[in-house]
Amino acid sequence: MGSPRESAVRRRDWQLSTLALERFLASLDSDRDRAAERYEHIRTRLLRFFEWRGCAFPDECADETITRVIRKIDEGAAIQDPDSYCYGVARLVLLESLKEREREREALTQMQPLSLWVDDVQTDIEHRLECLRSCMKRLPSDQQTLIAEYYRHDSGSRIEGRKRLAATLGIGLNALRIRAHRLSAHLGSCVGRCVERQELA
Amino acid sequence: MASPVDDRLLVQYLVGDCSEDERTRVEERFFTDEETFERLCELEEDLAWRYARGELNVTERGQVERAYAARPRRDRLILTIALGRVLAEPTQGPERALAPVIETPALGGGWWLVVRRWLSLEPTGARLVLAAACAALVIGLAMQMQQARQLRATLAQSTEDSASLRQQAEGAARRASESERRIAALTEQIARAQPATGELSPPAPRPVFATFVLMPGRTRSAREPAQIAPPRNADTLRLQLNLDFDSAYASFKAELRTSAGDLLWSQDRLPPRKTGDSASVSLTIPAALVTDGEYELLLQGHLRGDTLEDAASYYFTVAR
């Protein structure tokens, strides 16, 4: 293994390669398609974990977590349960991210306090409605249907409704969630751009 | 198998009202258990919609507002509420039958009062007359509902047909406009290449190609848009779009849009090719198409059955 210093140098010099990525995917599943699906599954959870824990940049933290796990596997670590292992690494990444944010807190406290939260939310929703309508219309009709059906059911029947929708589409529930997540992220960024344009105008 | 995590704890997790041990317990579960993760996402949607409908008490509202005060959680809350509203609108979505996601809460007690009055009604004859009237009313209502359902189905079909026709017409107009633009660019190139009769023919100007490599970005803000500075005399831009995933798509469709979202150009059936260890897709577009400004290139992959799926987005700024 070498000294801690040697390990640190190795970590610093290590670079993500196609081979390392292949090793990581192989550790998820021997079947390439299933491995890709499992990767998406892990990344979706990581994104929500960082979001729920108040991380400012969940995308970056999720990518950093996966990169560290890939490096570990590339260095020869045998991982029995990739889901749990990723969660363990994600907690470390979160701690580092929170420490980083702590350093910024001083500067943030200097900023103006938030005004009335509820009014802000209502205003933001009103601003976004037009943009969301326009972004929805830009989606192909099959994707419009998918997002509408995905969010259609009331609480309690939603999981069953989504299972039926996945069965109708001939895909797994996980694949359906990944598609809905991508669509929702796509809509979110489309709405963000639209609001930015409105503000500039 | 571990016992399921109860909803109350999941909601407390979402609003940050639980101990570190409880957080860890919830997280360990949702990382390894599909149902828990699904339920957590579902409860978050419910929380957003209940917040929007004013169904939370003062404490709960305060917790939500604290937990969702900062981005990106705040954006998700707002998007979820806005999505619920848009999907509940009559003109949005493929059919009106999409359940309204935000509804006015049902009034409680009304039916119970009717039943109580009915049970206490005397004499029995009056009760029978009323029962017959109720039966007639129910049958009439059922028939009306059936008619309404048929009308709604017809209306939904008409709306769908109309939307489909509108999309086809818009597509045709767009294609016609793109063809005209391409023809104009070609005509200009031909005119430049053919000297006037009788003149000494100078050496034909060589077309100038400017080639750029673009990396995908998940969102516009995730990475600064790439800056490209094509030479002023460039006739054609060659863009190599690097793919940061192993392409499982047989071919791609590319759309070039302005920052305002207007479609400038598109091309379908673009094949991927190997570039070293990864893959890329190459495009050739007339340089005259882009002026100084910000652009988005959306790459969609063809799935089985000719369905298109968003594969990657590329953001770049042109500054000559």
PDB file of C-alpha atoms in Angstrom, chain B residues 27-226:
ATOM      1  CA  GLU B  27     -30.366   7.262   4.087  1.00  0.00           C
ATOM      2  CA  GLU B  28     -29.059   3.714   4.486  1.00  0.00           C
ATOM      3  CA  ARG B  29     -32.536   2.510   3.591  1.00  0.00           C
ATOM      4  CA  PHE B  30     -33.168   4.651   0.550  1.00  0.00           C
ATOM      5  CA  PHE B  31     -29.734   3.897  -0.910  1.00  0.00           C
ATOM      6  CA  THR B  32     -30.474   0.181  -0.864  1.00  0.00           C
ATOM      7  CA  ASP B  33     -34.263  -0.042  -0.930  1.00  0.00           C
ATOM      8  CA  GLU B  34     -36.237   0.958  -4.010  1.00  0.00           C
ATOM      9  CA  GLU B  35     -39.580   1.351  -2.237  1.00  0.00           C
ATOM     10  CA  THR B  36     -38.196   3.668   0.443  1.00  0.00           C
ATOM     11  CA  PHE B  37     -36.600   5.948  -2.153  1.00  0.00           C
ATOM     12  CA  GLU B  38     -39.793   6.006  -4.207  1.00  0.00           C
ATOM     13  CA  ARG B  39     -41.886   6.773  -1.125  1.00  0.00           C
ATOM     14  CA  LEU B  40     -39.527   9.565  -0.077  1.00  0.00           C
ATOM     15  CA  CYS B  41     -39.805  11.209  -3.508  1.00  0.00           C
ATOM     16  CA  GLU B  42     -43.582  10.824  -3.388  1.00  0.00           C
ATOM     17  CA  LEU B  43     -43.794  12.393   0.078  1.00  0.00           C
ATOM     18  CA  GLU B  44     -41.678  15.310  -1.100  1.00  0.00           C
ATOM     19  CA  GLU B  45     -44.094  15.960  -3.979  1.00  0.00           C
ATOM     20  CA  ASP B  46     -47.035  15.760  -1.555  1.00  0.00           C
ATOM     21  CA  LEU B  47     -45.317  18.131   0.834  1.00  0.00           C
ATOM     22  CA  ALA B  48     -44.825  20.678  -1.968  1.00  0.00           C
ATOM     23  CA  TRP B  49     -48.453  20.437  -3.091  1.00  0.00           C
ATOM     24  CA  ARG B  50     -49.839  20.573   0.447  1.00  0.00           C
ATOM     25  CA  TYR B  51     -47.680  23.623   1.060  1.00  0.00           C
ATOM     26  CA  ALA B  52     -49.058  25.245  -2.099  1.00  0.00           C
ATOM     27  CA  ARG B  53     -52.651  24.500  -1.058  1.00  0.00           C
ATOM     28  CA  GLY B  54     -52.106  25.946   2.424  1.00  0.00           C
ATOM     29  CA  GLU B  55     -52.805  22.584   4.074  1.00  0.00           C
ATOM     30  CA  LEU B  56     -49.822  22.681   6.429  1.00  0.00           C
ATOM     31  CA  ASN B  57     -50.057  24.050   9.937  1.00  0.00           C
ATOM     32  CA  VAL B  58     -47.855  26.914  11.100  1.00  0.00           C
ATOM     33  CA  THR B  59     -45.102  24.635  12.437  1.00  0.00           C
ATOM     34  CA  GLU B  60     -45.019  22.512   9.299  1.00  0.00           C
ATOM     35  CA  ARG B  61     -44.961  25.592   7.061  1.00  0.00           C
ATOM     36  CA  GLY B  62     -42.039  26.970   9.059  1.00  0.00           C
ATOM     37  CA  GLN B  63     -40.153  23.665   8.719  1.00  0.00           C
ATOM     38  CA  VAL B  64     -40.719  23.531   4.951  1.00  0.00           C
ATOM     39  CA  GLU B  65     -39.668  27.137   4.515  1.00  0.00           C
ATOM     40  CA  ARG B  66     -36.465  26.559   6.473  1.00  0.00           C
ATOM     41  CA  ALA B  67     -35.618  23.288   4.725  1.00  0.00           C
ATOM     42  CA  TYR B  68     -36.349  24.649   1.255  1.00  0.00           C
ATOM     43  CA  ALA B  69     -34.930  28.130   1.752  1.00  0.00           C
ATOM     44  CA  ALA B  70     -31.824  27.653  -0.370  1.00  0.00           C
ATOM     45  CA  ARG B  71     -31.176  26.502  -3.890  1.00  0.00           C
ATOM     46  CA  PRO B  72     -31.394  23.928  -5.391  1.00  0.00           C
ATOM     47  CA  ARG B  73     -34.106  22.603  -3.015  1.00  0.00           C
ATOM     48  CA  ARG B  74     -36.076  25.817  -3.351  1.00  0.00           C
ATOM     49  CA  ASP B  75     -36.041  25.486  -7.146  1.00  0.00           C
ATOM     50  CA  ARG B  76     -37.303  21.913  -6.905  1.00  0.00           C
ATOM     51  CA  LEU B  77     -40.155  22.949  -4.601  1.00  0.00           C
ATOM     52  CA  ILE B  78     -41.160  25.748  -6.957  1.00  0.00           C
ATOM     53  CA  LEU B  79     -40.872  23.549 -10.043  1.00  0.00           C
ATOM     54  CA  THR B  80     -42.949  20.791  -8.411  1.00  0.00           C
ATOM     55  CA  ILE B  81     -45.705  23.255  -7.472  1.00  0.00           C
ATOM     56  CA  ALA B  82     -45.626  24.911 -10.897  1.00  0.00           C
ATOM     57  CA  LEU B  83     -45.676  21.521 -12.639  1.00  0.00           C
ATOM     58  CA  GLY B  84     -48.717  20.507 -10.591  1.00  0.00           C
ATOM     59  CA  ARG B  85     -50.511  23.694 -11.612  1.00  0.00           C
ATOM     60  CA  VAL B  86     -49.621  23.403 -15.296  1.00  0.00           C
ATOM     61  CA  LEU B  87     -50.645  19.748 -15.487  1.00  0.00           C
ATOM     62  CA  ALA B  88     -53.978  20.639 -13.891  1.00  0.00           C
ATOM     63  CA  GLU B  89     -54.754  23.218 -16.571  1.00  0.00           C
ATOM     64  CA  PRO B  90     -57.363  22.185 -19.121  1.00  0.00           C
ATOM     65  CA  THR B  91     -55.219  22.988 -22.152  1.00  0.00           C
ATOM     66  CA  GLN B  92     -52.077  21.281 -20.923  1.00  0.00           C
ATOM     67  CA  GLY B  93     -51.210  17.662 -21.501  1.00  0.00           C
ATOM     68  CA  PRO B  94     -52.441  15.073 -23.899  1.00  0.00           C
ATOM     69  CA  GLU B  95     -55.959  14.828 -22.478  1.00  0.00           C
ATOM     70  CA  ARG B  96     -58.174  16.661 -20.049  1.00  0.00           C
ATOM     71  CA  ALA B  97     -58.569  13.473 -18.042  1.00  0.00           C
ATOM     72  CA  LEU B  98     -55.175  14.114 -16.447  1.00  0.00           C
ATOM     73  CA  ALA B  99     -56.048  14.328 -12.786  1.00  0.00           C
ATOM     74  CA  PRO B 100     -55.848  17.857 -11.431  1.00  0.00           C
ATOM     75  CA  VAL B 101     -52.880  17.704  -9.131  1.00  0.00           C
ATOM     76  CA  ILE B 102     -53.885  20.696  -7.058  1.00  0.00           C
ATOM     77  CA  GLU B 103     -57.508  20.543  -6.102  1.00  0.00           C
ATOM     78  CA  THR B 104     -59.759  22.363  -3.715  1.00  0.00           C
ATOM     79  CA  PRO B 105     -60.061  20.141  -0.632  1.00  0.00           C
ATOM     80  CA  ALA B 106     -63.419  18.374  -0.413  1.00  0.00           C
ATOM     81  CA  LEU B 107     -65.867  19.850   2.069  1.00  0.00           C
ATOM     82  CA  GLY B 108     -66.476  17.447   4.930  1.00  0.00           C
ATOM     83  CA  GLY B 109     -69.742  16.793   6.752  1.00  0.00           C
ATOM     84  CA  GLY B 110     -72.262  17.635   3.986  1.00  0.00           C
ATOM     85  CA  TRP B 111     -73.160  14.085   3.047  1.00  0.00           C
ATOM     86  CA  TRP B 112     -73.221  12.955   6.658  1.00  0.00           C
ATOM     87  CA  LEU B 113     -75.802  15.627   7.490  1.00  0.00           C
ATOM     88  CA  VAL B 114     -78.012  14.450   4.609  1.00  0.00           C
ATOM     89  CA  VAL B 115     -77.776  10.839   5.803  1.00  0.00           C
ATOM     90  CA  ARG B 116     -78.643  11.841   9.381  1.00  0.00           C
ATOM     91  CA  ARG B 117     -81.665  13.832   8.245  1.00  0.00           C
ATOM     92  CA  TRP B 118     -82.751  10.921   6.056  1.00  0.00           C
ATOM     93  CA  LEU B 119     -82.519   8.440   8.906  1.00  0.00           C
ATOM     94  CA  SER B 120     -84.667  10.654  11.132  1.00  0.00           C
ATOM     95  CA  LEU B 121     -87.350  11.302   8.478  1.00  0.00           C
ATOM     96  CA  GLU B 122     -90.909  10.241   9.419  1.00  0.00           C
ATOM     97  CA  PRO B 123     -93.331   8.803   8.344  1.00  0.00           C
ATOM     98  CA  THR B 124     -92.096   5.784   6.322  1.00  0.00           C
ATOM     99  CA  GLY B 125     -94.180   6.811   3.260  1.00  0.00           C
ATOM    100  CA  ALA B 126     -92.306  10.061   2.956  1.00  0.00           C
ATOM    101  CA  ARG B 127     -89.051   8.137   3.182  1.00  0.00           C
ATOM    102  CA  LEU B 128     -90.147   5.850   0.273  1.00  0.00           C
ATOM    103  CA  VAL B 129     -91.201   8.779  -1.914  1.00  0.00           C
ATOM    104  CA  LEU B 130     -87.915  10.444  -1.245  1.00  0.00           C
ATOM    105  CA  ALA B 131     -86.043   7.185  -1.992  1.00  0.00           C
ATOM    106  CA  ALA B 132     -87.784   6.903  -5.385  1.00  0.00           C
ATOM    107  CA  ALA B 133     -86.923  10.520  -6.167  1.00  0.00           C
ATOM    108  CA  CYS B 134     -83.320   9.876  -5.195  1.00  0.00           C
ATOM    109  CA  ALA B 135     -83.171   6.774  -7.412  1.00  0.00           C
ATOM    110  CA  ALA B 136     -84.506   8.772 -10.380  1.00  0.00           C
ATOM    111  CA  LEU B 137     -81.988  11.493  -9.671  1.00  0.00           C
ATOM    112  CA  VAL B 138     -79.109   8.997  -9.499  1.00  0.00           C
ATOM    113  CA  ILE B 139     -80.148   7.372 -12.805  1.00  0.00           C
ATOM    114  CA  GLY B 140     -80.426  10.794 -14.445  1.00  0.00           C
ATOM    115  CA  LEU B 141     -77.027  11.815 -13.113  1.00  0.00           C
ATOM    116  CA  ALA B 142     -75.459   8.557 -14.290  1.00  0.00           C
ATOM    117  CA  MET B 143     -76.816   9.126 -17.806  1.00  0.00           C
ATOM    118  CA  GLN B 144     -75.539  12.691 -17.823  1.00  0.00           C
ATOM    119  CA  MET B 145     -72.130  11.579 -16.618  1.00  0.00           C
ATOM    120  CA  GLN B 146     -72.006   8.956 -19.368  1.00  0.00           C
ATOM    121  CA  GLN B 147     -72.804  11.611 -21.970  1.00  0.00           C
ATOM    122  CA  ALA B 148     -70.251  13.972 -20.483  1.00  0.00           C
ATOM    123  CA  ARG B 149     -67.629  11.224 -20.578  1.00  0.00           C
ATOM    124  CA  GLN B 150     -68.347  10.564 -24.254  1.00  0.00           C
ATOM    125  CA  LEU B 151     -68.150  14.273 -25.030  1.00  0.00           C
ATOM    126  CA  ARG B 152     -64.877  14.591 -23.139  1.00  0.00           C
ATOM    127  CA  ALA B 153     -63.417  11.638 -25.051  1.00  0.00           C
ATOM    128  CA  THR B 154     -64.452  13.225 -28.370  1.00  0.00           C
ATOM    129  CA  LEU B 155     -63.033  16.578 -27.298  1.00  0.00           C
ATOM    130  CA  ALA B 156     -59.767  14.994 -26.171  1.00  0.00           C
ATOM    131  CA  GLN B 157     -59.450  13.196 -29.506  1.00  0.00           C
ATOM    132  CA  SER B 158     -60.124  16.422 -31.431  1.00  0.00           C
ATOM    133  CA  THR B 159     -57.591  18.326 -29.321  1.00  0.00           C
ATOM    134  CA  GLU B 160     -55.018  15.626 -29.931  1.00  0.00           C
ATOM    135  CA  ASP B 161     -55.667  15.614 -33.684  1.00  0.00           C
ATOM    136  CA  SER B 162     -55.485  19.378 -33.808  1.00  0.00           C
ATOM    137  CA  ALA B 163     -52.188  19.432 -31.855  1.00  0.00           C
ATOM    138  CA  SER B 164     -50.744  16.774 -34.121  1.00  0.00           C
ATOM    139  CA  LEU B 165     -51.748  18.716 -37.255  1.00  0.00           C
ATOM    140  CA  ARG B 166     -50.343  21.911 -35.789  1.00  0.00           C
ATOM    141  CA  GLN B 167     -47.048  20.159 -35.040  1.00  0.00           C
ATOM    142  CA  GLN B 168     -46.892  18.766 -38.568  1.00  0.00           C
ATOM    143  CA  ALA B 169     -47.596  22.201 -40.059  1.00  0.00           C
ATOM    144  CA  GLU B 170     -44.974  23.846 -37.837  1.00  0.00           C
ATOM    145  CA  GLY B 171     -42.460  21.147 -38.760  1.00  0.00           C
ATOM    146  CA  ALA B 172     -43.148  21.625 -42.476  1.00  0.00           C
ATOM    147  CA  ALA B 173     -42.817  25.412 -42.186  1.00  0.00           C
ATOM    148  CA  ARG B 174     -39.574  25.044 -40.272  1.00  0.00           C
ATOM    149  CA  ARG B 175     -38.173  22.619 -42.811  1.00  0.00           C
ATOM    150  CA  ALA B 176     -39.191  24.930 -45.666  1.00  0.00           C
ATOM    151  CA  SER B 177     -37.535  27.895 -43.968  1.00  0.00           C
ATOM    152  CA  GLU B 178     -34.349  25.892 -43.332  1.00  0.00           C
ATOM    153  CA  SER B 179     -34.291  24.717 -46.949  1.00  0.00           C
ATOM    154  CA  GLU B 180     -34.678  28.296 -48.177  1.00  0.00           C
ATOM    155  CA  ARG B 181     -31.849  29.425 -45.947  1.00  0.00           C
ATOM    156  CA  ARG B 182     -29.625  26.597 -47.113  1.00  0.00           C
ATOM    157  CA  ILE B 183     -30.463  27.265 -50.774  1.00  0.00           C
ATOM    158  CA  ALA B 184     -29.645  30.966 -50.305  1.00  0.00           C
ATOM    159  CA  ALA B 185     -26.302  30.101 -48.697  1.00  0.00           C
ATOM    160  CA  LEU B 186     -25.489  27.642 -51.492  1.00  0.00           C
ATOM    161  CA  THR B 187     -26.516  30.135 -54.182  1.00  0.00           C
ATOM    162  CA  GLU B 188     -24.222  32.698 -52.615  1.00  0.00           C
ATOM    163  CA  GLN B 189     -21.373  30.202 -52.522  1.00  0.00           C
ATOM    164  CA  ILE B 190     -21.954  29.256 -56.172  1.00  0.00           C
ATOM    165  CA  ALA B 191     -22.080  32.922 -57.180  1.00  0.00           C
ATOM    166  CA  ARG B 192     -18.791  33.506 -55.415  1.00  0.00           C
ATOM    167  CA  ALA B 193     -17.247  30.441 -57.059  1.00  0.00           C
ATOM    168  CA  GLN B 194     -18.343  31.328 -60.649  1.00  0.00           C
ATOM    169  CA  PRO B 195     -16.606  34.432 -62.105  1.00  0.00           C
ATOM    170  CA  ALA B 196     -18.537  36.574 -64.578  1.00  0.00           C
ATOM    171  CA  THR B 197     -18.228  35.507 -68.248  1.00  0.00           C
ATOM    172  CA  GLY B 198     -15.391  37.237 -70.090  1.00  0.00           C
ATOM    173  CA  GLU B 199     -13.379  37.998 -66.998  1.00  0.00           C
ATOM    174  CA  LEU B 200     -10.066  36.360 -66.466  1.00  0.00           C
ATOM    175  CA  SER B 201     -10.736  33.573 -64.078  1.00  0.00           C
ATOM    176  CA  PRO B 202      -8.811  34.148 -60.854  1.00  0.00           C
ATOM    177  CA  PRO B 203      -8.034  31.094 -58.761  1.00  0.00           C
ATOM    178  CA  ALA B 204     -11.282  29.905 -57.183  1.00  0.00           C
ATOM    179  CA  PRO B 205     -11.444  30.886 -53.492  1.00  0.00           C
ATOM    180  CA  ARG B 206     -10.927  27.862 -51.320  1.00  0.00           C
ATOM    181  CA  PRO B 207     -13.754  27.312 -48.861  1.00  0.00           C
ATOM    182  CA  VAL B 208     -12.618  28.061 -45.324  1.00  0.00           C
ATOM    183  CA  PHE B 209     -13.567  25.533 -42.658  1.00  0.00           C
ATOM    184  CA  ALA B 210     -13.286  26.270 -38.951  1.00  0.00           C
ATOM    185  CA  THR B 211     -13.305  23.230 -36.679  1.00  0.00           C
ATOM    186  CA  PHE B 212     -14.193  23.248 -32.955  1.00  0.00           C
ATOM    187  CA  VAL B 213     -14.543  20.524 -30.335  1.00  0.00           C
ATOM    188  CA  LEU B 214     -17.371  20.896 -27.800  1.00  0.00           C
ATOM    189  CA  MET B 215     -17.854  19.083 -24.490  1.00  0.00           C
ATOM    190  CA  PRO B 216     -21.355  18.381 -23.151  1.00  0.00           C
ATOM    191  CA  GLY B 217     -22.746  20.312 -20.187  1.00  0.00           C
ATOM    192  CA  ARG B 218     -25.677  19.057 -18.104  1.00  0.00           C
ATOM    193  CA  THR B 219     -26.986  22.533 -17.620  1.00  0.00           C
ATOM    194  CA  ARG B 220     -26.040  25.894 -18.946  1.00  0.00           C
ATOM    195  CA  SER B 221     -24.819  27.012 -15.554  1.00  0.00           C
ATOM    196  CA  ALA B 222     -22.911  23.807 -14.752  1.00  0.00           C
ATOM    197  CA  ARG B 223     -20.044  24.920 -16.914  1.00  0.00           C
ATOM    198  CA  GLU B 224     -19.198  28.197 -18.616  1.00  0.00           C
ATOM    199  CA  PRO B 225     -20.266  28.001 -22.255  1.00  0.00           C
ATOM    200  CA  ALA B 226     -17.359  27.211 -24.581  1.00  0.00           C
TER     201      ALA B 226
END
